[in-house]
Structure formats: C-alpha cells, structure tokens
Amino acid sequence: MKKRLAYLIAAVSVAAAVPAFAEGDATAGEKVFKKCKACHAVGPDAKNKVGPMLNGVVDKAAAQNPDFKYSPSIVELAAGGLTWDDATLTAYLTKPKDVVPKGRMSFAGLKKEADIDNVIAYLRTFE
C-alpha cells in the first residue's frame, strides 16, 4: 500500500510540475503519433497491440480497457486515481517512467513540448 501511494504521489507531483499547454494541432499530432503506432492504435478499427488502443483515453481513468493486460504498476496507480488528463498525459509523454516507474512502456518520451501538445490534440479526436 505504501509503495502504491508513493507511485501515485510521484505521478501527481510530476503532472503538477508540468505546465498546461495551449491547444495542440491534431493534424501535426497525427504525424508525431507515427512514433507510437508500433505499440498503440487509434480509430474505428483500433485494436490492442503491445500497448492498449488509445480511443477515448484523454480525461479518462488509467488502465480501463478491459481487453488489455496492464502492468501491475499502472493498475495500482489507476486504483489510486490516476487519470489521463492533460497534465498527466504531458508528464507521461515527456518521460513515461516518471509517471509509471515500473510500467512496461519502453518509449523514452517526446522531447518537444509542441509534439506532446499535438499528440494530445490528436488523441482527443478519438473520444
């Protein structure tokens, strides 16, 4: 329980430290999302891959796709209230291991703030 609480506090701290960005460009985000396509899918025919499909992920509680087997780490964080709001997604897309330290995602993160903003805007088109 203490470990779960520590992960949640770390995730919230990272998310709170990252400033909210202005609206992104979904068209530019589609291009950036190509980096994510090896593991994630979006759209009407999206299916889980190595990572879960991401339709409807923005502003939703983490680890809610019933057809995907999430890491125990993210399941614990989700039970503690982790939600994919703009601040948390920004922190996660910047450096995933800072938000979910023992998560399975091996992607190091996006470097450019505009790319992160744009990917979030793109993901919002799949609500």
Short mmCIF file of C-alpha atoms in Angstrom, two decimals:
data_model
loop_
_atom_site.label_atom_id
_atom_site.label_comp_id
_atom_site.label_asym_id
_atom_site.label_seq_id
_atom_site.Cartn_x
_atom_site.Cartn_y
_atom_site.Cartn_z
CA MET A 1 0.00 0.00 0.00
CA LYS A 2 2.82 2.42 0.86
CA LYS A 3 4.53 1.66 -2.46
CA ARG A 4 1.29 2.31 -4.37
CA LEU A 5 0.84 5.61 -2.54
CA ALA A 6 4.43 6.61 -3.31
CA TYR A 7 3.89 5.94 -7.04
CA LEU A 8 0.68 7.95 -7.04
CA ILE A 9 2.32 10.87 -5.23
CA ALA A 10 5.22 10.78 -7.70
CA ALA A 11 2.84 10.76 -10.68
CA VAL A 12 0.78 13.64 -9.31
CA SER A 13 3.92 15.61 -8.45
CA VAL A 14 5.32 15.21 -11.95
CA ALA A 15 1.97 16.11 -13.51
CA ALA A 16 1.61 19.18 -11.30
CA ALA A 17 5.11 20.37 -12.19
CA VAL A 18 4.40 20.33 -15.93
CA PRO A 19 2.60 23.42 -17.18
CA ALA A 20 -0.59 23.02 -19.17
CA PHE A 21 -0.07 23.78 -22.85
CA ALA A 22 -2.31 25.61 -25.28
CA GLU A 23 -4.44 23.63 -27.68
CA GLY A 24 -2.35 21.45 -29.96
CA ASP A 25 -2.65 20.78 -33.67
CA ALA A 26 -4.30 17.39 -34.27
CA THR A 27 -3.00 17.20 -37.85
CA ALA A 28 0.57 17.69 -36.66
CA GLY A 29 -0.16 15.24 -33.82
CA GLU A 30 -1.10 12.55 -36.33
CA LYS A 31 2.40 12.79 -37.78
CA VAL A 32 4.02 12.61 -34.33
CA PHE A 33 1.78 9.66 -33.39
CA LYS A 34 3.58 7.59 -36.03
CA LYS A 35 6.21 7.07 -33.33
CA CYS A 36 3.52 5.41 -31.21
CA LYS A 37 1.92 3.21 -33.89
CA ALA A 38 4.25 0.26 -33.36
CA CYS A 39 2.58 -0.32 -29.99
CA HIS A 40 -0.71 1.67 -29.99
CA ALA A 41 -3.66 2.14 -32.33
CA VAL A 42 -6.47 4.68 -32.63
CA GLY A 43 -9.51 4.96 -34.84
CA PRO A 44 -12.65 2.96 -35.57
CA ASP A 45 -10.78 -0.30 -36.22
CA ALA A 46 -8.22 0.14 -33.43
CA LYS A 47 -7.16 -2.98 -31.59
CA ASN A 48 -4.80 -3.56 -28.71
CA LYS A 49 -1.21 -4.23 -29.68
CA VAL A 50 1.79 -4.39 -27.35
CA GLY A 51 0.11 -1.38 -25.73
CA PRO A 52 -3.61 -0.69 -25.40
CA MET A 53 -5.60 1.02 -28.13
CA LEU A 54 -6.00 4.66 -27.18
CA ASN A 55 -9.51 5.63 -28.29
CA GLY A 56 -11.14 7.70 -25.57
CA VAL A 57 -8.07 7.80 -23.33
CA VAL A 58 -7.94 11.58 -22.76
CA ASP A 59 -9.54 12.68 -19.49
CA LYS A 60 -10.33 9.08 -18.52
CA ALA A 61 -9.11 6.95 -15.64
CA ALA A 62 -5.98 4.95 -16.41
CA ALA A 63 -5.97 1.20 -17.10
CA GLN A 64 -9.66 0.92 -18.03
CA ASN A 65 -9.51 -1.13 -21.24
CA PRO A 66 -10.97 -4.49 -20.13
CA ASP A 67 -9.35 -6.32 -23.06
CA PHE A 68 -5.78 -5.28 -22.22
CA LYS A 69 -3.48 -6.74 -19.56
CA TYR A 70 -1.85 -3.75 -17.88
CA SER A 71 1.27 -3.82 -15.73
CA PRO A 72 0.63 -4.21 -12.00
CA SER A 73 2.25 -0.78 -11.53
CA ILE A 74 -0.29 1.11 -13.63
CA VAL A 75 -3.16 -0.92 -12.20
CA GLU A 76 -2.11 0.20 -8.72
CA LEU A 77 -1.82 3.82 -9.82
CA ALA A 78 -5.23 3.64 -11.50
CA ALA A 79 -6.73 2.26 -8.29
CA GLY A 80 -5.24 5.31 -6.58
CA GLY A 81 -6.95 7.68 -9.01
CA LEU A 82 -4.51 8.14 -11.91
CA THR A 83 -6.37 9.87 -14.75
CA TRP A 84 -5.09 10.74 -18.22
CA ASP A 85 -5.83 14.44 -18.04
CA ASP A 86 -3.71 16.96 -19.96
CA ALA A 87 -1.16 17.41 -17.16
CA THR A 88 -0.67 13.67 -16.58
CA LEU A 89 -0.52 12.88 -20.29
CA THR A 90 2.01 15.67 -20.75
CA ALA A 91 4.18 14.27 -17.96
CA TYR A 92 3.78 10.72 -19.28
CA LEU A 93 4.58 11.60 -22.88
CA THR A 94 7.62 13.56 -21.68
CA LYS A 95 9.05 10.71 -19.62
CA PRO A 96 6.80 7.67 -19.07
CA LYS A 97 8.93 6.15 -16.30
CA ASP A 98 8.49 9.28 -14.16
CA VAL A 99 4.73 8.71 -14.08
CA VAL A 100 4.64 4.88 -14.08
CA PRO A 101 8.07 3.83 -12.76
CA LYS A 102 7.57 0.09 -13.22
CA GLY A 103 5.37 0.30 -16.30
CA ARG A 104 6.03 -1.79 -19.39
CA MET A 105 6.24 1.08 -21.87
CA SER A 106 9.82 1.25 -23.12
CA PHE A 107 9.42 4.53 -25.04
CA ALA A 108 11.77 7.18 -23.63
CA GLY A 109 9.41 10.10 -24.29
CA LEU A 110 8.92 13.04 -26.64
CA LYS A 111 11.38 15.93 -26.43
CA LYS A 112 9.38 18.80 -27.92
CA GLU A 113 6.53 20.40 -25.99
CA ALA A 114 4.70 21.13 -29.24
CA ASP A 115 4.85 17.44 -30.21
CA ILE A 116 3.30 16.47 -26.88
CA ASP A 117 0.57 19.10 -27.23
CA ASN A 118 -0.13 17.93 -30.77
CA VAL A 119 -0.33 14.23 -29.84
CA ILE A 120 -2.81 15.02 -27.07
CA ALA A 121 -4.89 17.07 -29.54
CA TYR A 122 -4.77 14.13 -31.97
CA LEU A 123 -5.83 11.66 -29.28
CA ARG A 124 -8.76 13.94 -28.41
CA THR A 125 -10.15 13.36 -31.92
CA PHE A 126 -10.77 9.71 -30.94
CA GLU A 127 -13.09 10.34 -27.99
#
